[in-house]
Coordinates of C-alpha atoms and ligand atoms in Angstrom, one line a residue:
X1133 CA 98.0 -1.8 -77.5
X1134 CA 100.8 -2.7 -75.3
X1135 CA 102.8 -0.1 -73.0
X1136 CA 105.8 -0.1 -70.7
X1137 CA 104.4 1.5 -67.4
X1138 CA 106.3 4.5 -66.3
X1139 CA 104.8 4.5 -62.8
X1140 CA 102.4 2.5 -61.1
X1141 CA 100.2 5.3 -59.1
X1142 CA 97.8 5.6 -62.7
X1143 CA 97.9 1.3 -63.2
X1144 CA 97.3 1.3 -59.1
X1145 CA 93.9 4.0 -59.8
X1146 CA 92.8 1.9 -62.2
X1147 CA 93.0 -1.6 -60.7
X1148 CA 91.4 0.5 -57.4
X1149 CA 88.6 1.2 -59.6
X1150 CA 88.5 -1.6 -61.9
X1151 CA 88.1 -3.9 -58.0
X1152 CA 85.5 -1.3 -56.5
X1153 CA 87.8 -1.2 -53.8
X1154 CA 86.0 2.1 -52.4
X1155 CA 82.8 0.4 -52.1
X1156 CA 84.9 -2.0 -49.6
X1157 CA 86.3 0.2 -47.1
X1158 CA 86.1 4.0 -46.0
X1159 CA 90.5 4.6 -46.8
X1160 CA 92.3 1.8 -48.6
X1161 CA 95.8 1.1 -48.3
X1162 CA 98.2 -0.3 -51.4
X1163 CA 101.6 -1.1 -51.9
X1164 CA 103.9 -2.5 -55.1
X1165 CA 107.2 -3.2 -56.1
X1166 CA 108.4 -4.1 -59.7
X1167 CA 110.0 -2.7 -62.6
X1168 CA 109.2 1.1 -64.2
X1169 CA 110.5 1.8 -67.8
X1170 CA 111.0 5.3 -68.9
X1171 CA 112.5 6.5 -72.2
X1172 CA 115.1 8.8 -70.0
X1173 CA 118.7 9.6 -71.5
X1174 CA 120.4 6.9 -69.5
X1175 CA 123.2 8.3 -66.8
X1176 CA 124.4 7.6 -63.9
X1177 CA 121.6 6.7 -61.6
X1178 CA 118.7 7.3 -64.3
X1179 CA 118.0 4.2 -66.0
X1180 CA 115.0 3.3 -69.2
X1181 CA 114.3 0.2 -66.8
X1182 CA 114.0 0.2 -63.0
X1183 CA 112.4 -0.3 -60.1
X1184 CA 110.4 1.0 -57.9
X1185 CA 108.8 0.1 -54.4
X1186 CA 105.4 2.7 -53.5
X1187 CA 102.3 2.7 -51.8
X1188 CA 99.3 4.8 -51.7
X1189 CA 96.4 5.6 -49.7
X1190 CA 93.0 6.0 -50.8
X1191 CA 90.0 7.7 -49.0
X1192 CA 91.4 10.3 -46.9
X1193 CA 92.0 13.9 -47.5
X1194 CA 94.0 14.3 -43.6
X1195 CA 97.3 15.6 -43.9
X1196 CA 98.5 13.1 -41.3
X1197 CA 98.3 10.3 -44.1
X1198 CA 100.9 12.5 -46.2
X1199 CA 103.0 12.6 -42.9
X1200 CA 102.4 8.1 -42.3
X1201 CA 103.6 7.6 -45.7
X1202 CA 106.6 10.1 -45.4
X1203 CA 107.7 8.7 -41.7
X1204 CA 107.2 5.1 -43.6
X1205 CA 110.1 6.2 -46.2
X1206 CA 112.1 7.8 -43.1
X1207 CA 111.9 4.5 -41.6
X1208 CA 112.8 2.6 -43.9
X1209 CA 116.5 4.4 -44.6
X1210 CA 116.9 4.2 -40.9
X1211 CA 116.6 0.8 -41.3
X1212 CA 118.8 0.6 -44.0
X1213 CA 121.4 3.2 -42.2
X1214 CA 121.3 5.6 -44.5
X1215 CA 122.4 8.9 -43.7
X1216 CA 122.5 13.0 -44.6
X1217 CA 118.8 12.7 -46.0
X1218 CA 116.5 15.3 -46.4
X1219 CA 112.6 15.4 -47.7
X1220 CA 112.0 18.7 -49.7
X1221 CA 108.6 19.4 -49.7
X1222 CA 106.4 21.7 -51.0
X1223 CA 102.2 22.2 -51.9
X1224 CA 100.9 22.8 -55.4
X1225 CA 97.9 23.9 -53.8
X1226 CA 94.4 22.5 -54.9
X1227 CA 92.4 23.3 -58.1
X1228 CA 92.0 27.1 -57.4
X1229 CA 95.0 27.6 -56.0
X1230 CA 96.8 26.2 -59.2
X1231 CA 95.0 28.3 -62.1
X1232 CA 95.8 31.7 -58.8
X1233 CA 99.6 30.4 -59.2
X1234 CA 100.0 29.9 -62.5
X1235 CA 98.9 33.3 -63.7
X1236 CA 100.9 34.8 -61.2
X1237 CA 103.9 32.8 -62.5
X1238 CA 102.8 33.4 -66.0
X1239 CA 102.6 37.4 -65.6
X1240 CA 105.7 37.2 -63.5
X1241 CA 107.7 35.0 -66.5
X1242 CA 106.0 36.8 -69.3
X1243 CA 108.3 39.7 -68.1
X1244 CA 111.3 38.4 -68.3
X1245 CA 111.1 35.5 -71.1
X1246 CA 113.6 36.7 -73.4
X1247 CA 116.0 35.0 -70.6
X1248 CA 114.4 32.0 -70.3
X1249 CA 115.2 28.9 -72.5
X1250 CA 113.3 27.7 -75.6
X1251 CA 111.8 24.8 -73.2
X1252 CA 110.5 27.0 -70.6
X1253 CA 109.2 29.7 -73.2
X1254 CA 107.0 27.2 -74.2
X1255 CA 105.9 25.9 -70.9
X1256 CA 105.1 29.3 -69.9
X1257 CA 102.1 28.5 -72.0
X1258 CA 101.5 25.2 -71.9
X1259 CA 102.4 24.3 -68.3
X1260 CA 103.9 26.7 -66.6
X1261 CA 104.2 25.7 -63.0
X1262 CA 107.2 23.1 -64.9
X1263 CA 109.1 26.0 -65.6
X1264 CA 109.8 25.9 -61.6
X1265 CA 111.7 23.1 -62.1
X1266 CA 113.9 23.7 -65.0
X1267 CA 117.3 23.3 -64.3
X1268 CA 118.8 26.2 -67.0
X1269 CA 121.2 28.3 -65.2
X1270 CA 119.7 31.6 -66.9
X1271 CA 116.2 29.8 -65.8
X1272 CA 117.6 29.4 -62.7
X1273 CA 118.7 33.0 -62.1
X1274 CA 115.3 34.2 -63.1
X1275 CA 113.7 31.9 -60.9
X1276 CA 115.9 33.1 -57.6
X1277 CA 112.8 36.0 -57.0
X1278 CA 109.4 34.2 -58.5
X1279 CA 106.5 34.7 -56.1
X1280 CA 106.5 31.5 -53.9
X1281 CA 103.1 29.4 -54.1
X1282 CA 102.9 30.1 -50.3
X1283 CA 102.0 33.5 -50.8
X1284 CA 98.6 32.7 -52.6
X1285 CA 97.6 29.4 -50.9
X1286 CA 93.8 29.5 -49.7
X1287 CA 93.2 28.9 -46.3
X1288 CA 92.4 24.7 -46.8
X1289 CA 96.2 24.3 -48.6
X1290 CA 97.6 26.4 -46.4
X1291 CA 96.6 24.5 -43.1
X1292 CA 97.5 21.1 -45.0
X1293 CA 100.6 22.1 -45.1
X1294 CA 101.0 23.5 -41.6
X1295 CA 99.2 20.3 -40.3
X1296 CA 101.6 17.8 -42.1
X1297 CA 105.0 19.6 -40.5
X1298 CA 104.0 18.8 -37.3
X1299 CA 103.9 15.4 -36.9
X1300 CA 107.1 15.2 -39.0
X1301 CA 108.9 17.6 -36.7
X1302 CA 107.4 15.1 -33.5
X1303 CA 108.4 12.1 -35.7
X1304 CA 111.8 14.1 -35.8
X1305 CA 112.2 13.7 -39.7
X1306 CA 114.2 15.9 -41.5
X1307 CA 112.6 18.2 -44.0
X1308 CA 112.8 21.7 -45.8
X1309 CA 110.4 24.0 -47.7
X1310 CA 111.3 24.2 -51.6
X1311 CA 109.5 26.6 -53.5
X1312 CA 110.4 25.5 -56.6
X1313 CA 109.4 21.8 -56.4
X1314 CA 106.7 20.9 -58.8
X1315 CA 107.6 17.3 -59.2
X1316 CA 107.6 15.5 -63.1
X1317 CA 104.1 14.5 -62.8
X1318 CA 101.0 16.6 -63.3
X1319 CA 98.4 14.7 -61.0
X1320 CA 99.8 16.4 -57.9
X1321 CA 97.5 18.5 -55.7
X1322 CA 98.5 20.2 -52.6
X1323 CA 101.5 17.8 -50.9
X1324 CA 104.4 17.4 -52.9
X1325 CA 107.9 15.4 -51.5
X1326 CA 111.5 14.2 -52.7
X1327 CA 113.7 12.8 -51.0
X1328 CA 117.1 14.2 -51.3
X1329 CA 120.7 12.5 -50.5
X1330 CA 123.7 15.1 -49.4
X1331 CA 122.1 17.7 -51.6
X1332 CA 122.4 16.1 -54.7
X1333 CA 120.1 16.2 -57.5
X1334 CA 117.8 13.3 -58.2
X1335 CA 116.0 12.1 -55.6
X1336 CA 116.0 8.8 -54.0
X1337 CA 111.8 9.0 -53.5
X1338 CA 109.0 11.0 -55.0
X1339 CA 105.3 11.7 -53.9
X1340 CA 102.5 13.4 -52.9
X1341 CA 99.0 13.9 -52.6
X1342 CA 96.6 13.9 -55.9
X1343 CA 93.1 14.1 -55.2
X1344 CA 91.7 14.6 -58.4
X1345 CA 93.4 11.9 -60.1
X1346 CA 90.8 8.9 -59.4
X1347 CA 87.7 10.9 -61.0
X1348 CA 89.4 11.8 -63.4
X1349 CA 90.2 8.7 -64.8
X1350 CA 86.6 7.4 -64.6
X1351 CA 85.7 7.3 -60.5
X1352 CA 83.8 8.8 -57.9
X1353 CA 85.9 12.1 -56.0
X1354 CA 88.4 10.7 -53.8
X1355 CA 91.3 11.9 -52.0
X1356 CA 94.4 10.1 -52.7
X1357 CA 98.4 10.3 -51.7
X1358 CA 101.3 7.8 -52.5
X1359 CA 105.2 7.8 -53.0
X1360 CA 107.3 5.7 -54.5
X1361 CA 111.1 4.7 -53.7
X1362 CA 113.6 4.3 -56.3
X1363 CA 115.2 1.0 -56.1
X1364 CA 118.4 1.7 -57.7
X1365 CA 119.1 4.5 -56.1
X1366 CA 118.3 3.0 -52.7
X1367 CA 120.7 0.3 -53.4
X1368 CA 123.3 2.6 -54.4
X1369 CA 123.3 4.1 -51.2
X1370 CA 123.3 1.0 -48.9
X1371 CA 126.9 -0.9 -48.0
X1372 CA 126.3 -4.2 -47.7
X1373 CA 126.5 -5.8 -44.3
X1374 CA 128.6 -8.4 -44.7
X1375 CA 128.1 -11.9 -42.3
X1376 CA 130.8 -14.1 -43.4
X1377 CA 129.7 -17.9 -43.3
X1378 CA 133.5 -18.6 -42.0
X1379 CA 135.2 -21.9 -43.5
X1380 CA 136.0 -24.8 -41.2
X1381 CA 137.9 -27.5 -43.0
X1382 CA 137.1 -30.7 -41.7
X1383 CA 140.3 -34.1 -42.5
X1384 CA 139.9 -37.5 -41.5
X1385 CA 142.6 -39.8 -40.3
X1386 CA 141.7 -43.5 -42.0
X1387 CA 138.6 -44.9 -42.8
X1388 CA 137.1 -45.8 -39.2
X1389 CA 137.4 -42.2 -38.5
X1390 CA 135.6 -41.0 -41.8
X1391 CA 132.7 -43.4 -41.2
X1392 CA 131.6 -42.3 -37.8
X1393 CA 132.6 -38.3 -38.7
X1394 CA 130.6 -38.4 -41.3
X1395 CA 127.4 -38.5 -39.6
X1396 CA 128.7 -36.0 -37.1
X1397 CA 129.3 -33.4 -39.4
X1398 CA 126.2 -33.7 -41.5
X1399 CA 124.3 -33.2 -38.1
X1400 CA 126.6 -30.1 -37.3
X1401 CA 125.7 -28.8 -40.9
X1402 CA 121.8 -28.9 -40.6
X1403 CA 122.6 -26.3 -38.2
X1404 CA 123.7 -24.0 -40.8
X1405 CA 127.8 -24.0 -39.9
X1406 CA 129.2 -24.2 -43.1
X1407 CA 132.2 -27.2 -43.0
X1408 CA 134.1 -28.0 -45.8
X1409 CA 135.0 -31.6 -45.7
X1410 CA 138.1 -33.4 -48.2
X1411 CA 138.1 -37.6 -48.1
X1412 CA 140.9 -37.8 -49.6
X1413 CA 143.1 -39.8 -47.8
X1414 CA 146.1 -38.5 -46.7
X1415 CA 148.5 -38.3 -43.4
X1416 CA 148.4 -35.8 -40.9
X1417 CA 151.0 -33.5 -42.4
X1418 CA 149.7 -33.4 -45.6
X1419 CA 146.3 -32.3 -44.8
X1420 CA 148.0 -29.7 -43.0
X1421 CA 149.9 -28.4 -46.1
X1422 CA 146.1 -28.5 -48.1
X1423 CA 144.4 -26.3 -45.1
X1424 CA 147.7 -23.7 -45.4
X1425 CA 147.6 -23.7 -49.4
X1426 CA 143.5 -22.8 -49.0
X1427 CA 144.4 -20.4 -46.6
X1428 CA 141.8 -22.0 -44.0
X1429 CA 142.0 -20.9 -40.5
X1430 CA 140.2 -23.4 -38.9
X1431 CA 140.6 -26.8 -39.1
X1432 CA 138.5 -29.9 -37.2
X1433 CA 140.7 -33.1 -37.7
X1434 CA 139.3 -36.4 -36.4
X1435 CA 141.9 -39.7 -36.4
X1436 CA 141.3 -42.7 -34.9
X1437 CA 142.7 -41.5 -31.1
X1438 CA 140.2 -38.6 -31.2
X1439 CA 137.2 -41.3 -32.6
X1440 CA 138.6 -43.2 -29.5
X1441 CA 138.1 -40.0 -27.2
X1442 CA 134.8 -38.7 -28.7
X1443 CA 136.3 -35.8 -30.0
X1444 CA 137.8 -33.8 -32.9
X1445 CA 141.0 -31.6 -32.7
X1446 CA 140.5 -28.3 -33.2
X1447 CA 142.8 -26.3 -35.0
X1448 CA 143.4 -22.5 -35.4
X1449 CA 145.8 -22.2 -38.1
X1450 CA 146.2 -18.7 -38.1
X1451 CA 146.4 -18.1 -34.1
X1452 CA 148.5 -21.3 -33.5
X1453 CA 146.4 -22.6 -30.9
X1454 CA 144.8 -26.4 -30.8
X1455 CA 142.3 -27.9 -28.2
X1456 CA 139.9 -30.9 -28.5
X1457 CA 136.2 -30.6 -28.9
X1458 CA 133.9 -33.2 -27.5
X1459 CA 131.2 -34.9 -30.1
X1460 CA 128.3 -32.9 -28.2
X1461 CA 129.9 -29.6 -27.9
X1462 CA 131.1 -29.0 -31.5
X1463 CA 127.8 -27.7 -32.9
X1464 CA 127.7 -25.0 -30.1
X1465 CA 132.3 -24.5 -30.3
X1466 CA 131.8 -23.7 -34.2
X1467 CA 128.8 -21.3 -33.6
X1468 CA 130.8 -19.6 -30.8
X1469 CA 133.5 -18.9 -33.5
X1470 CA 131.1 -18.1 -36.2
X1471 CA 129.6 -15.3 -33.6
X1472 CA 133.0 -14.4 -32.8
X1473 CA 134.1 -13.3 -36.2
X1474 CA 130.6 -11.9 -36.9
X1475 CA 131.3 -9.4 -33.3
X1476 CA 135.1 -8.8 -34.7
X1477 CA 133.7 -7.7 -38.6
X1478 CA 131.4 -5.3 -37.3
Ligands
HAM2363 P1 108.9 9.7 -59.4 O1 109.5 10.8 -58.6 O2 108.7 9.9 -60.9 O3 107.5 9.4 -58.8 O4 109.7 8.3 -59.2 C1 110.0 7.9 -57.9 C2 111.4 7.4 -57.8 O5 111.7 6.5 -58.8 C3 112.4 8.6 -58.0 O6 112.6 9.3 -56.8 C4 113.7 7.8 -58.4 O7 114.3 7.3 -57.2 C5 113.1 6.6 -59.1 N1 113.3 6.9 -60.6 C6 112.5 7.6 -61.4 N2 113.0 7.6 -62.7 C7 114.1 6.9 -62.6 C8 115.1 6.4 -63.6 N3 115.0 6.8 -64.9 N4 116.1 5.6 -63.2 C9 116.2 5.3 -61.9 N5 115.4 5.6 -61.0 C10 114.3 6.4 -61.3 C11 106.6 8.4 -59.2 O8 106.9 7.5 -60.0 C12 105.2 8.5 -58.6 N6 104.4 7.4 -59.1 C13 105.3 8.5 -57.1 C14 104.0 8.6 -56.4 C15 103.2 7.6 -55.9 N7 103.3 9.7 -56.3 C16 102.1 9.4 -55.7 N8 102.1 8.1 -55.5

């Protein structure tokens, strides 16, 4: 049977345990990028392909690996200069604290179910800690005073949680308790995270801990906690920072000229300025009225007096300025006003 993956934490469990890889080393560390495929109702943002960059870590049960792999996500939207982000976080407590919650929930929702929408009155049964995460206004309303899982946490969850703030708060990373986040996926124990843009609705990253999830697809008991970033939405976010290769437009004057500049501007080139050369022959003028129609602002122009000289003219069309460049200088002149534009466009 084939599938299309909807995640890669399960296929990343399996391949951990399929290699042994716990026999190898005390806390493993794993990482992936590629496409996800999910059979969502396609909108802005939420797409049936996609992809997804995540890692996980293996081996540990310290809340300072939840915190590594949470400061690795801040990072990396520093890096790409994102701003007004926010990690909601929450704990859906370990095995005991779960079945404590969710008949707390369930006795809590029983009472007021005729509000609740046919979804949840189902998961109130089936899965009830989903119902958290419904996004039904009259769901919603009921859900304003639901016991928070905070209030039942044992002692081990509890100081999980409490342990993992503080190196975010030292790490400076900005983060808020949501009691209602459950996440989409049921492997979750304790540590759950999204990461939230301007306080929109999707989230830009997803994670958390899940310590039950590699015995119970076939391993020995090991502590596990991963996230994954969503591509897309990443993308969406970032502008572009544009490096213009700027144009120089490079005419010859006769035939001499075009022999020996040649070489010169091929060497110039394998230093990555980017010259666009025209051997069509033509007199001064004229190559003038071609660099205008192109809309080129700088122009080298080498004739038989500059060959002579050991030079090119250089030309600024747009700044009406001209001076000549010597043969040995031109590599670093074009780089200085490559740089120049670079400084101006940012
Ligand atoms: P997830 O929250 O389901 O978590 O997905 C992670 C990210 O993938 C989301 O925050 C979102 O950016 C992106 N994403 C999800 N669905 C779509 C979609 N239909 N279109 C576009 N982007 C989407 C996981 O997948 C877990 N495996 C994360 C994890 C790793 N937990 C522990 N380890």
């Amino acid at each position: 049977m084939l599938a299309l993956r909807p995640e890669a934490t399960a296929g990343v469990v399996r391949a951990y345990l399929e290699h042994q890889m716990y026999t190898k080393k005390k806390i493993t560390r794993l990482y992936y990028s590629g496409p996800m495929f999910r059979y969502d109702r396609p909108q802005k943002g939420r797409y049936r392909q996609f992809y997804q960059i995540g890692a996980e870590i293996f081996g540990g049960d310290s809340p300072y690996f939840d915190a590594e792999l949470i400061i690795i996500i801040d990072r990396i939207l520093r890096q790409f200069k994102v701003k007004q982000y926010i990690f909601e976080m929450n704990s859906v407590g370990c095995d005991g604290c779960k079945v404590r919650y969710s008949s707390k929930l369930q006795e809590y929702l029983n009472q007021r179910q005729d509000g609740l929408c046919q979804d949840c009155q189902v998961r109130i049964k089936n899965n009830v800690l989903r119902v958290l995460d419904c996004k039904v206004v009259s769901c919603k309303q009921i859900l304003e005073n639901v016991p928070a899982i905070q209030e039942i946490l044992c002692s081990v969850c509890k100081k999980h949680q409490e342990m993992l703030y503080q190196p975010l708060e030292r790490n400076k990373v900005q983060f808020m308790e949501n009691k209602y986040l459950v996440r989409g996926l049921d492997y979750y124990t304790m540590t759950v995270f999204e990461l939230k843009i301007n306080g929109g609705e999707s989230a830009v990253a997803g994670g958390g801990r899940y310590n039950n999830l590699v015995a119970e697809l076939g391993g020995p008991s090991i502590p596990a906690v991963g996230f994954a970033i969503g591509m897309d939405r990443l993308c969406n976010l970032v502008t572009p920072e544009i490096k213009r290769n700027i144009d120089i437009f490079v005419f010859f004057l006769g035939q001499n000229a075009m022999q020996n500049g040649i070489t010169i501007i091929n060497e110039v080139r394998s230093s990555g300025i980017r010259l666009i050369t025209d051997y069509t022959e033509r007199n001064l003028k004229n190559h003038l009225k071609v660099a205008n129609r192109e809309g080129a602002e700088h122009v080298l122009i080498l004739g038989e007096d500059e060959l002579s000289k050991q030079v090119f003219l250089y030309k600024n069309m747009k700044k009406g300025y001209q001076k000549q460049v010597e043969f040995e200088h031109l590599s670093n002149f074009l780089k200085g006003l490559k740089n120049a534009e670079d400084t101006y466009m940012r």
